[in-house]
XYZ file of C-alpha atoms in Angstrom:
650
model
C 340.272 154.344 127.056
C 340.801 152.657 130.395
C 337.821 154.592 131.662
C 335.461 153.125 129.041
C 334.025 150.536 131.369
C 333.588 152.765 134.409
C 329.900 153.500 135.028
C 328.917 156.709 136.766
C 326.052 157.135 139.322
C 323.756 158.627 136.646
C 324.027 155.473 134.549
C 326.401 156.949 131.975
C 329.921 155.712 131.407
C 333.023 157.780 132.035
C 333.584 158.276 128.305
C 330.147 159.939 127.913
C 328.369 156.912 126.462
C 325.237 155.284 127.855
C 323.226 152.151 127.191
C 320.160 152.266 124.952
C 317.768 149.314 125.038
C 316.025 148.372 121.778
C 313.445 145.591 121.448
C 313.498 143.865 118.049
C 309.901 142.777 117.543
C 310.614 140.310 114.720
C 313.036 138.355 116.891
C 311.347 138.946 120.243
C 314.584 139.968 121.899
C 316.169 143.044 123.484
C 319.469 144.466 122.269
C 321.605 146.948 124.213
C 323.757 149.527 122.407
C 326.404 151.888 123.816
C 325.570 155.308 122.359
C 325.954 159.046 122.901
C 323.319 161.710 122.484
C 325.075 162.943 119.355
C 324.524 159.786 117.334
C 321.781 160.124 114.719
C 318.855 157.729 114.319
C 320.220 156.255 111.102
C 323.461 155.420 112.895
C 321.582 153.709 115.725
C 319.711 151.457 113.268
C 322.906 150.649 111.367
C 324.747 149.615 114.549
C 321.698 147.634 115.679
C 321.519 145.617 112.445
C 325.271 144.982 112.552
C 325.021 143.696 116.114
C 322.052 141.422 115.274
C 324.046 139.752 112.478
C 320.846 138.221 111.028
C 320.489 137.908 107.261
C 317.218 139.714 106.682
C 315.875 142.687 104.752
C 315.529 145.320 107.452
C 314.734 148.211 105.076
C 311.055 148.455 106.131
C 311.965 148.648 109.819
C 312.075 151.833 111.888
C 312.401 152.851 115.526
C 309.252 153.368 117.589
C 309.251 155.123 120.981
C 306.345 153.535 122.821
C 306.274 155.883 125.803
C 306.016 158.995 123.624
C 303.894 157.319 120.921
C 306.346 158.567 118.310
C 308.023 157.119 115.225
C 311.676 158.152 114.923
C 311.544 158.609 111.157
C 313.898 161.571 110.810
C 317.046 159.502 110.516
C 319.288 162.593 110.408
C 318.067 163.732 113.835
C 320.240 162.873 116.839
C 319.080 161.145 120.000
C 319.517 164.446 121.850
C 317.257 166.258 119.370
C 314.525 163.644 119.916
C 315.062 163.909 123.689
C 315.999 160.245 124.042
C 317.936 159.282 127.160
C 319.015 156.064 128.862
C 315.592 155.338 130.309
C 313.960 155.214 126.844
C 312.674 151.843 125.633
C 312.653 151.734 121.831
C 311.248 149.157 119.426
C 312.767 148.167 116.090
C 309.700 147.090 114.166
C 308.314 146.877 110.602
C 306.417 149.915 109.417
C 304.070 147.815 107.271
C 301.766 145.577 109.298
C 298.589 143.646 108.626
C 295.164 145.114 109.330
C 291.778 143.456 109.154
C 289.529 145.877 107.330
C 285.769 145.600 107.167
C 284.721 147.178 103.885
C 281.411 149.011 103.397
C 279.931 145.734 102.093
C 280.629 144.210 105.548
C 283.250 141.823 104.129
C 286.654 141.533 105.788
C 289.968 141.736 103.937
C 293.516 141.594 105.258
C 295.790 144.309 103.934
C 299.296 145.401 104.811
C 299.347 149.070 105.785
C 302.124 151.461 106.697
C 301.613 152.042 110.441
C 304.024 154.996 110.389
C 302.148 157.008 107.748
C 299.449 159.462 108.666
C 296.043 157.794 108.457
C 295.134 159.983 105.498
C 298.104 158.609 103.525
C 297.423 155.058 104.711
C 293.808 155.274 103.488
C 295.043 156.654 100.152
C 297.321 153.630 99.749
C 294.507 151.245 100.705
C 292.194 152.833 98.149
C 294.909 152.667 95.509
C 295.192 148.924 96.121
C 291.410 148.555 95.914
C 291.191 150.847 92.859
C 288.927 153.379 94.612
C 289.255 156.951 93.369
C 289.023 160.010 95.621
C 290.290 158.360 98.825
C 289.883 161.680 100.648
C 286.188 160.784 101.022
C 286.987 157.723 103.159
C 288.647 157.049 106.485
C 289.074 154.425 109.189
C 286.640 153.939 112.037
C 287.315 152.096 115.266
C 284.231 150.593 116.911
C 283.502 150.203 120.581
C 284.772 146.892 121.935
C 281.323 145.393 122.527
C 280.195 146.282 119.021
C 283.388 144.894 117.538
C 282.895 141.549 119.293
C 279.436 141.180 117.775
C 280.770 141.941 114.327
C 283.649 139.512 114.844
C 281.097 136.764 115.443
C 279.389 137.569 112.166
C 282.674 137.885 110.297
C 284.416 134.711 111.493
C 282.790 132.650 108.779
C 283.848 135.129 106.118
C 286.911 134.122 104.123
C 289.511 136.891 104.183
C 291.666 137.730 101.193
C 295.364 138.141 101.962
C 297.526 139.400 99.103
C 301.321 139.040 99.233
C 303.269 142.250 99.787
C 306.847 143.298 99.239
C 308.632 143.623 102.603
C 310.504 146.687 101.381
C 307.722 149.078 100.394
C 304.525 147.167 101.079
C 303.483 147.037 97.413
C 301.564 143.940 96.206
C 303.730 141.184 94.755
C 300.828 139.187 93.368
C 298.360 140.676 90.871
C 295.827 141.739 93.501
C 294.020 143.696 90.810
C 292.766 140.322 89.585
C 290.368 140.340 92.509
C 290.269 144.057 93.242
C 290.543 146.067 90.078
C 289.721 146.876 86.500
C 291.737 144.055 84.938
C 289.151 141.659 86.271
C 286.399 143.787 84.801
C 287.959 143.734 81.370
C 288.040 139.941 81.451
C 284.341 139.684 82.269
C 284.938 138.959 85.940
C 283.767 141.982 87.931
C 285.777 141.084 91.013
C 284.506 140.625 94.517
C 284.667 144.311 95.397
C 282.737 145.510 92.365
C 279.826 143.098 92.766
C 277.091 143.543 95.329
C 276.913 140.857 97.981
C 273.251 140.164 98.899
C 272.267 139.604 102.500
C 271.636 135.858 102.679
C 271.099 135.296 106.374
C 268.365 137.066 108.360
C 270.049 135.727 111.506
C 273.318 137.531 110.772
C 271.387 140.725 110.053
C 269.543 140.387 113.364
C 272.839 140.094 115.265
C 274.290 143.286 113.841
C 274.331 146.447 115.899
C 271.502 148.891 115.237
C 271.661 152.385 116.769
C 268.370 153.042 118.564
C 268.746 156.783 119.174
C 270.703 159.765 117.933
C 272.886 159.411 121.014
C 273.785 155.892 119.837
C 274.777 157.324 116.452
C 276.887 159.940 118.197
C 278.713 157.221 120.141
C 279.585 155.418 116.909
C 281.251 158.576 115.613
C 283.635 158.598 118.571
C 285.637 155.970 116.725
C 286.905 158.009 113.751
C 290.692 157.980 113.653
C 292.674 161.199 113.457
C 293.721 161.582 109.806
C 296.838 163.582 110.704
C 298.380 160.948 112.999
C 299.654 157.442 112.298
C 297.964 154.188 113.273
C 300.633 153.379 115.883
C 300.245 156.822 117.453
C 296.564 155.995 117.953
C 297.334 152.601 119.526
C 296.097 150.521 116.612
C 297.568 147.036 116.900
C 298.659 144.647 114.178
C 295.736 142.509 112.934
C 293.248 144.802 114.647
C 289.873 145.096 112.896
C 288.965 148.564 111.638
C 286.120 149.780 109.442
C 286.828 151.440 106.104
C 283.929 153.795 105.445
C 282.950 156.821 103.389
C 283.410 159.524 106.005
C 282.551 162.670 104.062
C 279.175 162.566 102.311
C 280.321 164.636 99.344
C 280.946 162.280 96.435
C 282.897 163.797 93.579
C 282.625 162.709 89.950
C 281.028 159.262 90.255
C 281.821 157.749 86.873
C 280.874 154.149 85.932
C 283.806 153.959 83.512
C 286.319 154.233 86.350
C 284.363 153.737 89.559
C 282.789 150.258 89.436
C 284.262 149.378 92.839
C 283.723 152.826 94.350
C 280.072 152.939 93.263
C 279.444 149.414 94.536
C 281.004 150.086 97.932
C 279.069 153.340 98.180
C 275.881 151.442 97.332
C 276.733 148.859 99.989
C 277.288 151.516 102.664
C 273.966 153.150 101.824
C 272.211 149.751 101.756
C 273.404 148.856 105.243
C 272.500 152.322 106.523
C 268.920 151.612 105.395
C 268.754 148.028 106.689
C 270.253 148.866 110.086
C 268.010 151.923 110.435
C 270.940 154.284 110.747
C 268.853 156.676 108.651
C 265.081 157.117 108.713
C 262.882 156.515 105.681
C 259.155 156.202 105.053
C 257.349 152.942 104.357
C 257.050 153.700 100.641
C 260.722 154.616 100.453
C 261.650 151.379 102.226
C 259.738 149.314 99.640
C 261.473 151.243 96.863
C 264.885 150.546 98.405
C 263.952 146.865 98.811
C 262.869 146.649 95.166
C 266.160 148.180 94.022
C 268.093 145.739 96.225
C 266.163 142.811 94.791
C 266.830 144.027 91.245
C 270.531 144.627 91.920
C 270.904 141.178 93.500
C 269.396 139.520 90.437
C 271.598 141.439 88.006
C 274.692 140.847 90.142
C 274.212 137.098 89.798
C 273.907 137.519 86.037
C 276.893 139.868 85.817
C 279.468 137.134 86.425
C 278.082 135.281 83.420
C 277.285 137.812 80.726
C 276.216 141.205 82.053
C 279.611 142.848 81.683
C 280.543 141.111 78.429
C 278.738 143.900 76.576
C 280.728 146.567 78.344
C 281.066 149.008 75.439
C 277.368 149.030 74.672
C 276.423 149.161 78.321
C 278.754 152.046 79.082
C 277.276 154.083 76.225
C 273.771 153.435 77.520
C 274.829 154.187 81.068
C 276.457 157.472 80.056
C 273.187 158.548 78.486
C 271.236 157.512 81.566
C 273.665 159.245 83.909
C 273.006 162.602 82.286
C 269.874 162.469 84.439
C 271.576 160.875 87.422
C 274.440 163.219 88.356
C 274.610 163.013 92.136
C 277.531 165.277 92.940
C 276.243 167.359 95.805
C 278.148 170.574 95.163
C 279.717 171.882 91.998
C 279.014 168.860 89.830
C 277.717 168.767 86.288
C 274.456 170.614 85.893
C 271.767 170.884 83.263
C 271.908 173.869 80.933
C 268.110 174.147 80.929
C 266.888 177.343 82.591
C 263.468 176.968 84.209
C 261.485 179.618 86.100
C 258.342 179.029 88.097
C 255.234 180.714 86.705
C 252.383 181.954 88.935
C 250.239 178.998 87.861
C 252.839 176.687 89.357
C 252.880 178.430 92.716
C 251.667 176.477 95.705
C 248.183 177.719 96.718
C 248.244 176.270 100.241
C 250.754 177.664 102.712
C 250.579 177.872 106.460
C 252.983 179.657 108.756
C 253.141 177.630 111.968
C 255.555 178.390 114.814
C 256.425 175.311 116.861
C 254.119 176.351 119.684
C 251.125 176.270 117.340
C 251.571 172.859 115.758
C 247.842 172.076 115.883
C 246.878 175.045 113.749
C 245.428 174.038 110.368
C 246.642 175.021 106.931
C 245.581 178.427 105.647
C 245.566 179.010 101.876
C 247.641 181.834 100.422
C 248.556 182.949 96.950
C 252.348 182.684 96.911
C 255.169 183.845 94.707
C 258.781 182.736 94.770
C 261.346 185.389 93.875
C 265.098 185.019 94.294
C 265.400 183.194 97.656
C 262.196 184.467 99.261
C 258.551 183.372 99.419
C 255.885 186.076 99.554
C 252.399 185.088 100.755
C 249.257 187.009 99.792
C 245.658 186.485 100.910
C 244.537 186.264 97.268
C 245.845 186.461 93.716
C 244.335 189.916 93.337
C 246.451 191.266 96.206
C 249.723 189.858 94.837
C 250.783 193.277 93.522
C 250.588 194.786 96.996
C 252.290 194.163 100.332
C 252.526 190.454 101.247
C 250.904 189.170 104.423
C 254.050 187.126 105.114
C 257.507 187.066 103.576
C 260.204 184.467 104.298
C 263.831 184.401 103.169
C 264.897 180.767 102.829
C 268.643 181.327 102.809
C 270.197 178.962 105.362
C 266.926 177.167 106.150
C 266.394 173.442 106.673
C 264.252 171.822 103.951
C 262.603 168.499 104.837
C 260.145 166.504 102.686
C 256.957 165.037 104.142
C 255.558 162.888 101.358
C 253.175 159.961 101.150
C 252.553 158.916 97.544
C 249.607 156.618 98.224
C 247.974 159.230 100.453
C 248.694 162.006 97.929
C 250.431 164.047 100.616
C 253.110 166.392 99.297
C 254.334 168.615 102.109
C 257.539 170.581 102.620
C 258.758 171.461 106.092
C 260.918 174.559 106.395
C 262.940 175.531 109.464
C 263.942 179.155 108.912
C 266.692 180.713 111.076
C 265.649 183.665 113.247
C 267.369 185.411 116.134
C 265.787 183.214 118.811
C 266.118 179.917 116.942
C 264.105 178.475 114.049
C 260.642 179.243 112.688
C 258.738 176.181 111.494
C 256.854 176.689 108.217
C 254.873 174.086 106.268
C 254.074 174.169 102.545
C 251.365 171.888 101.202
C 251.391 171.119 97.475
C 248.557 169.739 95.370
C 250.443 167.258 93.175
C 253.840 165.797 92.313
C 254.719 168.349 89.647
C 253.976 171.259 91.928
C 255.838 169.603 94.792
C 258.943 168.952 92.648
C 259.023 172.581 91.487
C 258.698 173.960 94.997
C 261.036 171.481 96.645
C 263.753 172.211 94.064
C 263.268 175.961 94.526
C 263.435 175.657 98.327
C 266.587 173.531 98.250
C 268.370 175.995 96.008
C 267.159 178.971 98.062
C 268.511 177.369 101.247
C 271.953 177.439 99.581
C 271.514 181.042 98.479
C 270.747 180.090 94.853
C 267.751 181.097 92.766
C 265.644 179.273 90.181
C 267.727 180.960 87.499
C 270.587 178.667 88.522
C 271.362 176.073 85.858
C 270.940 173.225 88.368
C 267.241 173.964 88.944
C 265.936 171.883 86.027
C 268.086 168.907 87.029
C 266.903 169.181 90.631
C 263.242 169.099 89.546
C 263.809 166.048 87.360
C 265.665 164.191 90.123
C 262.812 164.812 92.563
C 260.207 163.632 90.037
C 262.293 160.536 89.309
C 262.568 159.790 93.026
C 258.776 160.068 93.422
C 258.131 157.899 90.377
C 260.148 155.038 91.858
C 257.868 155.033 94.916
C 254.688 154.493 92.917
C 252.954 151.208 93.597
C 251.214 149.848 90.513
C 249.590 146.535 91.468
C 249.879 144.090 88.604
C 246.494 142.445 87.963
C 248.392 139.452 86.562
C 250.113 138.911 89.902
C 248.613 135.811 91.506
C 249.248 134.464 95.022
C 251.510 131.687 93.722
C 253.881 134.298 92.290
C 254.404 135.784 95.724
C 256.428 132.703 96.648
C 259.442 133.842 94.640
C 263.121 134.041 95.496
C 262.469 137.226 97.466
C 263.465 137.036 101.105
C 261.928 140.171 102.668
C 263.818 139.596 105.923
C 267.007 140.479 104.037
C 265.608 143.432 102.106
C 263.762 145.610 104.635
C 264.577 146.912 108.095
C 263.268 145.160 111.241
C 260.663 147.866 111.852
C 258.602 146.812 108.846
C 259.110 143.101 109.436
C 257.255 143.566 112.720
C 254.496 145.543 111.055
C 253.592 143.230 108.146
C 253.624 139.566 107.246
C 256.322 138.338 104.878
C 253.835 137.687 102.043
C 252.490 141.223 102.328
C 256.000 142.711 102.149
C 256.918 140.447 99.244
C 253.855 141.559 97.284
C 254.701 145.218 97.860
C 258.325 144.698 96.835
C 257.177 143.046 93.592
C 254.825 145.951 92.933
C 257.620 148.473 93.514
C 259.958 146.382 91.366
C 257.834 147.176 88.309
C 259.192 150.738 88.432
C 262.843 149.661 88.337
C 262.775 146.364 86.438
C 264.177 147.868 83.224
C 267.208 149.483 84.853
C 270.735 148.292 84.189
C 272.888 147.168 87.113
C 274.939 150.351 87.348
C 271.866 152.551 86.884
C 270.045 150.738 89.703
C 272.999 151.278 92.048
C 273.215 154.936 91.124
C 269.457 155.315 91.647
C 269.786 153.718 95.080
C 272.575 156.135 96.023
C 270.591 159.080 94.686
C 267.488 158.030 96.644
C 269.651 157.672 99.785
C 270.914 161.216 99.254
C 267.326 162.456 98.990
C 266.414 161.304 102.503
C 266.007 164.135 105.046
C 268.683 162.804 107.416
C 271.238 161.992 104.724
C 274.831 162.930 105.400
C 274.476 164.213 108.966
C 277.177 163.063 111.394
C 276.166 163.503 115.025
C 278.263 164.367 118.078
C 277.365 165.117 121.705
C 278.140 168.731 122.510
C 277.696 171.391 125.178
C 277.165 174.833 123.652
C 278.637 177.873 125.331
C 276.029 179.213 127.726
C 274.034 175.985 127.540
C 273.057 174.048 130.658
C 272.624 170.586 129.129
C 274.156 168.354 126.508
C 272.834 168.745 122.992
C 273.789 167.375 119.592
C 275.860 168.991 116.896
C 275.143 167.668 113.414
C 277.756 168.149 110.688
C 276.674 167.812 107.063
C 278.520 168.531 103.825
C 277.236 172.117 103.711
C 276.139 173.107 107.217
C 276.304 172.806 111.006
C 273.102 171.952 112.872
C 272.349 172.473 116.554
C 269.928 169.694 117.479
C 267.711 168.693 120.375
C 269.221 165.452 121.728
C 265.854 163.917 122.653
C 263.826 164.712 119.534
C 266.454 165.282 116.862
C 264.776 168.559 115.877
C 267.012 171.241 114.393
C 267.301 174.190 116.777
C 269.576 176.296 114.586
C 271.388 175.837 111.276
C 274.522 177.573 109.969
C 275.726 177.226 106.366
C 279.422 176.734 105.610
C 279.008 179.139 102.695
C 278.355 181.829 105.299
C 281.369 180.933 107.429
C 284.132 183.457 108.062
C 286.546 181.289 110.076
C 286.787 178.577 112.701
C 289.337 177.578 115.309
C 289.877 175.427 118.385
C 291.007 176.377 121.860
C 293.072 173.248 122.441
C 293.451 173.867 126.174
C 289.734 173.748 126.959
C 288.831 171.749 123.801
C 286.325 174.323 122.561
C 285.420 174.679 118.875
C 284.470 178.198 117.775
C 282.947 178.974 114.373
C 282.302 182.506 113.173
C 279.698 183.318 110.518
C 278.960 186.468 108.568
C 275.563 186.955 110.247
C 276.486 185.599 113.700
C 279.012 186.727 116.260
C 280.203 183.180 116.947
C 279.113 179.639 117.752
C 281.154 177.873 120.450
C 280.779 174.355 121.815
C 282.694 171.632 123.622
C 282.457 168.002 122.496
C 281.552 165.981 125.572
C 282.388 162.430 124.463
C 284.918 162.801 121.661
C 288.099 164.771 121.112
C 287.282 168.103 119.494
C 289.941 167.268 116.883
C 287.468 164.811 115.311
C 284.801 167.503 114.893
C 287.391 170.022 113.725
C 288.509 167.527 111.087
C 284.958 167.070 109.805
C 284.505 170.816 109.367
C 287.869 171.265 107.672
C 287.325 168.218 105.482
C 284.000 169.464 104.165
C 285.430 172.928 103.500
C 288.218 171.294 101.491
C 285.840 169.025 99.561
C 283.464 171.861 98.715
C 286.396 173.860 97.328
C 287.499 170.847 95.296
C 284.030 170.377 93.830
C 283.620 174.084 93.080
C 286.905 174.174 91.188
C 286.204 170.822 89.472
C 289.661 169.821 90.682
C 290.612 166.198 90.075
C 294.001 166.487 91.785
C 294.257 166.366 95.550
C 296.260 168.960 97.469
C 297.136 166.774 100.444
C 298.975 169.483 102.330
C 295.975 171.823 102.141
C 293.761 169.010 103.439
C 296.152 168.486 106.370
C 296.175 172.196 107.136
C 292.392 172.488 107.099
C 291.802 169.385 109.214
C 294.694 169.761 111.653
C 294.145 173.338 112.769
C 297.182 174.785 111.010
C 295.150 177.558 109.350
């Protein structure tokens, strides 16, 4: 024992011990312990607390190794097993720390989150506190510093809500459900998260970041956190501001009985996507969205007084209405009505136009739609013979080109071929014909036929979407009525504010409002979400990529059911691959290359140029998981399978 105090040249003592430095963040002081490599992590923390001799609940604390970006959570592991030596600088710090979260409605809340949990688990806990089902659809997004500063300026005047949490496990001590959850709903107070917050300041809207190009959108997506690693591992600091957003655009089982907050936050995210021009829409669609916003704002003001007091009656009415409003994208409830197109419903005007011949006019054909293919004949009389053209729509891109006032009902098809995509345009005569053909094309692109039970529902949803865009000028509307409580600067995107005067926009919003004025609050929100989903660019997340063999950067678009190779300058789809046709995918982690193999392709390989390929890999795996969940109608969440699919374990 006389040798205990003798220190050797390597820093160790003669008895085999060495000094370990631990910084206690709560106290702001360093503590030195004499240890050996055989002591386990639990023993280190026990000796540390004994040496501190401070009466405090240390049960939420753990050791963090800053240099290695690692939590030492396996308390039975020894220092040697973790590879910790005398030069290691450890921190003894709480696992639960405060975060400033900006919700989809752009409001900030302060929540205490476990910084040692994987982000996926942390988001699940956040959603449990907020009473949001299916947390696997959401994640945390870190913005670029310059963007964050602008949003901080807007958010400084917003009052944050800070619930009290237990220091041991981070659970709420106060009844936070009184302002988050269903208990508030049952008492007639919908709670701040379940009620839409109207945009009240055009100035604040003008200050917010608006992506100008697809490249700007791709830069935003650099900020998604890795779901399989903890917040501390990704250098998230206490009190840092992060965005909580719906990450995967595949919404499962939206139910107004249980999802008041989830539906409202989803509506808010879609509303801001429209206002900030993150997604393109036509002028008529913009006026429809503005009318729905105006209607929702009015009903939201009423809801705190009496709208939700008739909850039982309203829910029954809403359930009936939602039979026509199911918006689950894959594997949701479908109509049992079987509808087949008859020859009289076939579109008489079809033109086949490769991209190089975009000025060529439409040429009429007699067309039939069978299974997933369109056959074009020069006349009805020749329809029993060999078609002049035949196109299989499986895996194609289907894009609407509609102008209600101009009676234009076109469908743009991008059909995969060996050298890229063939561009085909269908021109329909009226809304009914358009709805039938658009529904058939959408199903065919997924490999489904019109015999599928979802066909009738798809037709009705398209017709409903068109009906909401109708403008029916009210002859009783006089100029004085235009000066209402409508503030168009808070209801439409900047593009249309520059194009028209405020009175003109107000008049058009009032006209469009006639189509939605009888809707209930929840129905209006669901209609808004459904209309958002109907937009051509809905649900596409963009990333900069360099394809194998390519000489320039392009874009890779990831949607809930497909991968899209896109031209970075125009946004045009160059090639589309359906997940349903996928055999497997993997990542070469050394060169950061993602490779996806399909049944009808050898392989698709690309490198992400401005984001870690893990982010893209996680999107692909996440959508594969969610599509399986929807197909199986599975309410329970297999977290381990999600981790495997998104982390490259399988």
